[in-house]
């Protein structure tokens, strides 16, 4: 399934630009989105927290990237493993959430075959049991003219790209080598992306690629 790059719908007598689907994730120089041993007890794994220095201790450029992205986000999509981390007692709260310190609260669609029995952040979570393409379609319907952001983890983003439901890939490349952990890409289908934006801060290089 391939979404048109510029989805539009008629409404109110005029053309309305619809949601753009963006896969957005931080990655190390050696291609990992977590360190070794990531999970409920160890979060992003050994050394993994340093991936997000740009978001947790932003300079002026990082802050502008965060604010622009969060301000344009209508719906967030994530996989079950990431959900388990952010819904844990040490996860998102009133001070730290989507957009790091911005702690924004967009609606979240969680892709999973087995929704949990209990959810701490139940007021903003909806579980989608029929796959990433269905979650993206639901997100587009909910987001209206704002962006649908697939924030991770790595497997969820890989599946979305393979399903051709992503318009843009935004990578925040942290200047560190983790050596091991969760890779962003494994056995990817060969394809050429179009680089459309590069911005460097003291903590990361922010890259945007066009897929569709």
mmCIF file of C-alpha atoms in Angstrom:
data_model
loop_
_atom_site.group_PDB
_atom_site.id
_atom_site.type_symbol
_atom_site.label_atom_id
_atom_site.label_comp_id
_atom_site.label_asym_id
_atom_site.label_seq_id
_atom_site.Cartn_x
_atom_site.Cartn_y
_atom_site.Cartn_z
ATOM 1 C CA UNK A 1 0.000 0.000 0.000
ATOM 2 C CA UNK A 2 1.417 3.427 -0.924
ATOM 3 C CA UNK A 3 -0.038 6.686 0.362
ATOM 4 C CA UNK A 4 -0.018 9.634 -2.057
ATOM 5 C CA UNK A 5 2.741 12.061 -1.153
ATOM 6 C CA UNK A 6 0.310 14.970 -1.054
ATOM 7 C CA UNK A 7 -2.985 13.654 0.297
ATOM 8 C CA UNK A 8 -5.835 16.097 -0.145
ATOM 9 C CA UNK A 9 -9.548 15.954 0.491
ATOM 10 C CA UNK A 10 -12.373 18.232 -0.495
ATOM 11 C CA UNK A 11 -14.136 19.853 2.399
ATOM 12 C CA UNK A 12 -16.114 23.044 2.946
ATOM 13 C CA UNK A 13 -15.844 23.968 -0.723
ATOM 14 C CA UNK A 14 -12.035 23.964 -0.783
ATOM 15 C CA UNK A 15 -9.134 21.571 -0.902
ATOM 16 C CA UNK A 16 -7.820 20.595 2.515
ATOM 17 C CA UNK A 17 -4.229 19.391 2.962
ATOM 18 C CA UNK A 18 -4.340 16.217 5.054
ATOM 19 C CA UNK A 19 -1.931 14.643 7.499
ATOM 20 C CA UNK A 20 1.661 13.848 6.591
ATOM 21 C CA UNK A 21 3.028 10.571 7.987
ATOM 22 C CA UNK A 22 6.458 10.985 9.564
ATOM 23 C CA UNK A 23 8.701 8.309 11.043
ATOM 24 C CA UNK A 24 10.763 10.158 13.659
ATOM 25 C CA UNK A 25 13.485 8.510 15.763
ATOM 26 C CA UNK A 26 16.896 9.114 17.316
ATOM 27 C CA UNK A 27 19.742 6.843 16.257
ATOM 28 C CA UNK A 28 23.414 6.435 17.162
ATOM 29 C CA UNK A 29 26.198 6.823 14.615
ATOM 30 C CA UNK A 30 26.426 3.044 14.388
ATOM 31 C CA UNK A 31 22.720 2.655 13.735
ATOM 32 C CA UNK A 32 21.156 1.701 17.078
ATOM 33 C CA UNK A 33 17.995 3.183 18.606
ATOM 34 C CA UNK A 34 18.670 1.696 22.053
ATOM 35 C CA UNK A 35 21.709 0.422 23.893
ATOM 36 C CA UNK A 36 22.185 -3.222 24.930
ATOM 37 C CA UNK A 37 19.663 -4.664 27.383
ATOM 38 C CA UNK A 38 16.810 -2.234 26.723
ATOM 39 C CA UNK A 39 13.533 -3.030 28.462
ATOM 40 C CA UNK A 40 11.243 -2.194 31.351
ATOM 41 C CA UNK A 41 13.958 -2.380 34.010
ATOM 42 C CA UNK A 42 16.782 -0.782 32.014
ATOM 43 C CA UNK A 43 14.870 1.660 29.805
ATOM 44 C CA UNK A 44 16.889 2.376 26.678
ATOM 45 C CA UNK A 45 19.666 0.029 27.763
ATOM 46 C CA UNK A 46 23.320 0.589 28.520
ATOM 47 C CA UNK A 47 24.290 4.017 27.199
ATOM 48 C CA UNK A 48 20.924 4.456 25.507
ATOM 49 C CA UNK A 49 19.820 7.511 27.486
ATOM 50 C CA UNK A 50 22.627 9.510 25.851
ATOM 51 C CA UNK A 51 20.829 9.168 22.519
ATOM 52 C CA UNK A 52 18.332 11.751 23.692
ATOM 53 C CA UNK A 53 20.651 14.371 25.136
ATOM 54 C CA UNK A 54 19.528 16.622 22.285
ATOM 55 C CA UNK A 55 15.929 16.442 23.526
ATOM 56 C CA UNK A 56 16.599 16.367 27.286
ATOM 57 C CA UNK A 57 19.289 19.067 27.312
ATOM 58 C CA UNK A 58 18.489 20.955 24.109
ATOM 59 C CA UNK A 59 20.419 23.890 22.769
ATOM 60 C CA UNK A 60 18.593 26.570 20.785
ATOM 61 C CA UNK A 61 18.579 24.534 17.569
ATOM 62 C CA UNK A 62 17.347 21.375 19.290
ATOM 63 C CA UNK A 63 14.625 23.303 21.095
ATOM 64 C CA UNK A 64 13.402 24.770 17.814
ATOM 65 C CA UNK A 65 13.331 21.278 16.239
ATOM 66 C CA UNK A 66 11.330 19.931 19.188
ATOM 67 C CA UNK A 67 8.835 22.773 19.270
ATOM 68 C CA UNK A 68 8.217 22.714 15.518
ATOM 69 C CA UNK A 69 7.704 18.948 15.468
ATOM 70 C CA UNK A 70 5.481 18.785 18.544
ATOM 71 C CA UNK A 71 3.433 21.772 17.407
ATOM 72 C CA UNK A 72 2.664 20.060 14.084
ATOM 73 C CA UNK A 73 1.841 16.641 15.562
ATOM 74 C CA UNK A 74 -1.775 15.527 15.618
ATOM 75 C CA UNK A 75 -1.395 11.828 16.438
ATOM 76 C CA UNK A 76 1.482 9.636 17.650
ATOM 77 C CA UNK A 77 1.943 5.959 16.736
ATOM 78 C CA UNK A 78 4.197 3.580 18.649
ATOM 79 C CA UNK A 79 4.808 -0.140 19.072
ATOM 80 C CA UNK A 80 4.108 -2.242 22.136
ATOM 81 C CA UNK A 81 7.670 -2.367 23.468
ATOM 82 C CA UNK A 82 7.982 1.404 23.482
ATOM 83 C CA UNK A 83 4.531 1.709 25.027
ATOM 84 C CA UNK A 84 5.537 -0.595 27.882
ATOM 85 C CA UNK A 85 8.473 1.693 28.693
ATOM 86 C CA UNK A 86 6.599 4.996 28.557
ATOM 87 C CA UNK A 87 3.543 3.623 30.423
ATOM 88 C CA UNK A 88 5.715 2.210 33.241
ATOM 89 C CA UNK A 89 5.795 4.151 36.550
ATOM 90 C CA UNK A 90 9.121 5.699 35.537
ATOM 91 C CA UNK A 91 7.839 6.632 32.068
ATOM 92 C CA UNK A 92 5.915 9.664 30.837
ATOM 93 C CA UNK A 93 4.556 12.071 33.445
ATOM 94 C CA UNK A 94 3.451 15.697 33.768
ATOM 95 C CA UNK A 95 7.032 16.941 33.355
ATOM 96 C CA UNK A 96 8.383 14.509 30.758
ATOM 97 C CA UNK A 97 6.504 13.050 27.825
ATOM 98 C CA UNK A 98 6.099 13.470 24.082
ATOM 99 C CA UNK A 99 8.567 16.155 23.075
ATOM 100 C CA UNK A 100 10.658 15.458 26.203
ATOM 101 C CA UNK A 101 10.298 18.442 28.535
ATOM 102 C CA UNK A 102 7.440 19.846 26.474
ATOM 103 C CA UNK A 103 5.356 16.931 27.832
ATOM 104 C CA UNK A 104 2.754 17.275 25.084
ATOM 105 C CA UNK A 105 -0.262 14.955 25.191
ATOM 106 C CA UNK A 106 -1.370 14.071 21.649
ATOM 107 C CA UNK A 107 -3.542 10.978 21.220
ATOM 108 C CA UNK A 108 -1.422 7.835 20.898
ATOM 109 C CA UNK A 109 -2.141 4.723 18.828
ATOM 110 C CA UNK A 110 -0.292 1.628 20.032
ATOM 111 C CA UNK A 111 0.234 -1.180 17.528
ATOM 112 C CA UNK A 112 -0.049 -4.527 19.325
ATOM 113 C CA UNK A 113 -1.774 -7.871 18.968
ATOM 114 C CA UNK A 114 -2.362 -8.122 22.713
ATOM 115 C CA UNK A 115 -3.536 -4.947 24.483
ATOM 116 C CA UNK A 116 -2.602 -4.845 28.178
ATOM 117 C CA UNK A 117 -5.186 -5.356 30.902
ATOM 118 C CA UNK A 118 -4.123 -2.205 32.754
ATOM 119 C CA UNK A 119 -2.912 1.115 31.323
ATOM 120 C CA UNK A 120 -1.544 3.958 33.425
ATOM 121 C CA UNK A 121 -1.921 6.536 30.630
ATOM 122 C CA UNK A 122 -5.305 5.204 29.527
ATOM 123 C CA UNK A 123 -6.767 8.647 28.817
ATOM 124 C CA UNK A 124 -4.615 9.088 25.717
ATOM 125 C CA UNK A 125 -3.895 5.529 24.512
ATOM 126 C CA UNK A 126 -5.792 3.544 21.870
ATOM 127 C CA UNK A 127 -4.679 0.045 20.881
ATOM 128 C CA UNK A 128 -4.684 -1.060 17.242
ATOM 129 C CA UNK A 129 -4.625 -4.824 16.767
ATOM 130 C CA UNK A 130 -4.699 -5.092 12.959
ATOM 131 C CA UNK A 131 -1.272 -3.785 12.013
ATOM 132 C CA UNK A 132 0.723 -0.669 11.227
ATOM 133 C CA UNK A 133 -1.130 0.226 8.011
ATOM 134 C CA UNK A 134 -4.421 0.240 9.896
ATOM 135 C CA UNK A 135 -2.898 2.390 12.642
ATOM 136 C CA UNK A 136 -1.651 4.900 10.080
ATOM 137 C CA UNK A 137 -5.062 5.052 8.392
ATOM 138 C CA UNK A 138 -6.717 5.670 11.758
ATOM 139 C CA UNK A 139 -4.090 8.292 12.588
ATOM 140 C CA UNK A 140 -4.696 10.180 9.342
ATOM 141 C CA UNK A 141 -8.435 10.260 10.037
ATOM 142 C CA UNK A 142 -7.815 11.606 13.547
ATOM 143 C CA UNK A 143 -5.040 14.104 12.759
ATOM 144 C CA UNK A 144 -6.944 16.112 10.115
ATOM 145 C CA UNK A 145 -4.379 18.631 8.780
ATOM 146 C CA UNK A 146 -1.662 17.836 11.336
ATOM 147 C CA UNK A 147 1.088 15.219 11.162
ATOM 148 C CA UNK A 148 0.937 11.567 12.133
ATOM 149 C CA UNK A 149 4.253 10.761 13.834
ATOM 150 C CA UNK A 150 5.522 7.194 14.173
ATOM 151 C CA UNK A 151 7.996 7.581 17.036
ATOM 152 C CA UNK A 152 9.200 4.009 17.442
ATOM 153 C CA UNK A 153 10.531 1.710 18.311
ATOM 154 C CA UNK A 154 12.803 0.595 15.540
ATOM 155 C CA UNK A 155 10.738 -2.426 14.507
ATOM 156 C CA UNK A 156 7.557 -0.347 14.204
ATOM 157 C CA UNK A 157 9.311 2.186 12.002
ATOM 158 C CA UNK A 158 10.821 -0.568 9.849
ATOM 159 C CA UNK A 159 7.400 -2.135 9.340
ATOM 160 C CA UNK A 160 5.859 1.213 8.415
ATOM 161 C CA UNK A 161 8.545 1.906 5.835
ATOM 162 C CA UNK A 162 8.240 -1.588 4.378
ATOM 163 C CA UNK A 163 4.452 -1.098 4.179
ATOM 164 C CA UNK A 164 4.968 2.156 2.198
ATOM 165 C CA UNK A 165 2.861 4.242 4.581
ATOM 166 C CA UNK A 166 5.579 6.785 5.476
ATOM 167 C CA UNK A 167 6.005 10.135 3.721
ATOM 168 C CA UNK A 168 9.110 11.332 5.572
ATOM 169 C CA UNK A 169 11.825 9.779 7.719
ATOM 170 C CA UNK A 170 13.318 12.115 10.316
ATOM 171 C CA UNK A 171 16.507 10.901 11.982
ATOM 172 C CA UNK A 172 18.213 12.620 14.894
ATOM 173 C CA UNK A 173 21.744 11.237 14.713
ATOM 174 C CA UNK A 174 23.479 11.348 18.089
ATOM 175 C CA UNK A 175 27.295 11.570 18.080
ATOM 176 C CA UNK A 176 27.949 8.332 19.946
ATOM 177 C CA UNK A 177 28.772 4.707 19.238
ATOM 178 C CA UNK A 178 26.730 2.197 21.230
ATOM 179 C CA UNK A 179 28.360 -0.906 19.810
ATOM 180 C CA UNK A 180 25.202 -2.993 20.223
ATOM 181 C CA UNK A 181 21.508 -2.649 20.998
ATOM 182 C CA UNK A 182 18.384 -2.397 18.860
ATOM 183 C CA UNK A 183 19.284 -1.652 15.221
ATOM 184 C CA UNK A 184 17.099 0.725 13.262
ATOM 185 C CA UNK A 185 17.410 -1.172 9.990
ATOM 186 C CA UNK A 186 17.827 -4.914 9.439
ATOM 187 C CA UNK A 187 17.187 -6.671 6.109
ATOM 188 C CA UNK A 188 15.674 -3.500 4.644
ATOM 189 C CA UNK A 189 14.378 -3.502 1.090
ATOM 190 C CA UNK A 190 16.844 -1.493 -1.045
ATOM 191 C CA UNK A 191 15.486 1.938 -1.915
ATOM 192 C CA UNK A 192 16.671 5.485 -2.556
ATOM 193 C CA UNK A 193 15.499 8.272 -0.265
ATOM 194 C CA UNK A 194 15.577 11.981 -1.083
ATOM 195 C CA UNK A 195 17.328 14.129 1.499
ATOM 196 C CA UNK A 196 15.351 17.339 1.933
ATOM 197 C CA UNK A 197 16.668 18.914 5.136
ATOM 198 C CA UNK A 198 19.771 18.865 7.352
ATOM 199 C CA UNK A 199 20.275 20.808 10.564
ATOM 200 C CA UNK A 200 23.114 20.317 13.036
ATOM 201 C CA UNK A 201 23.203 21.219 16.711
ATOM 202 C CA UNK A 202 25.776 20.594 19.413
ATOM 203 C CA UNK A 203 24.055 17.328 20.330
ATOM 204 C CA UNK A 204 22.719 15.823 17.091
ATOM 205 C CA UNK A 205 22.369 16.109 13.352
ATOM 206 C CA UNK A 206 18.716 16.362 12.369
ATOM 207 C CA UNK A 207 18.046 14.777 8.980
ATOM 208 C CA UNK A 208 14.835 14.610 6.957
ATOM 209 C CA UNK A 209 14.329 12.242 4.028
ATOM 210 C CA UNK A 210 11.412 12.001 1.625
ATOM 211 C CA UNK A 211 10.191 8.456 0.923
ATOM 212 C CA UNK A 212 7.024 8.867 -1.134
#
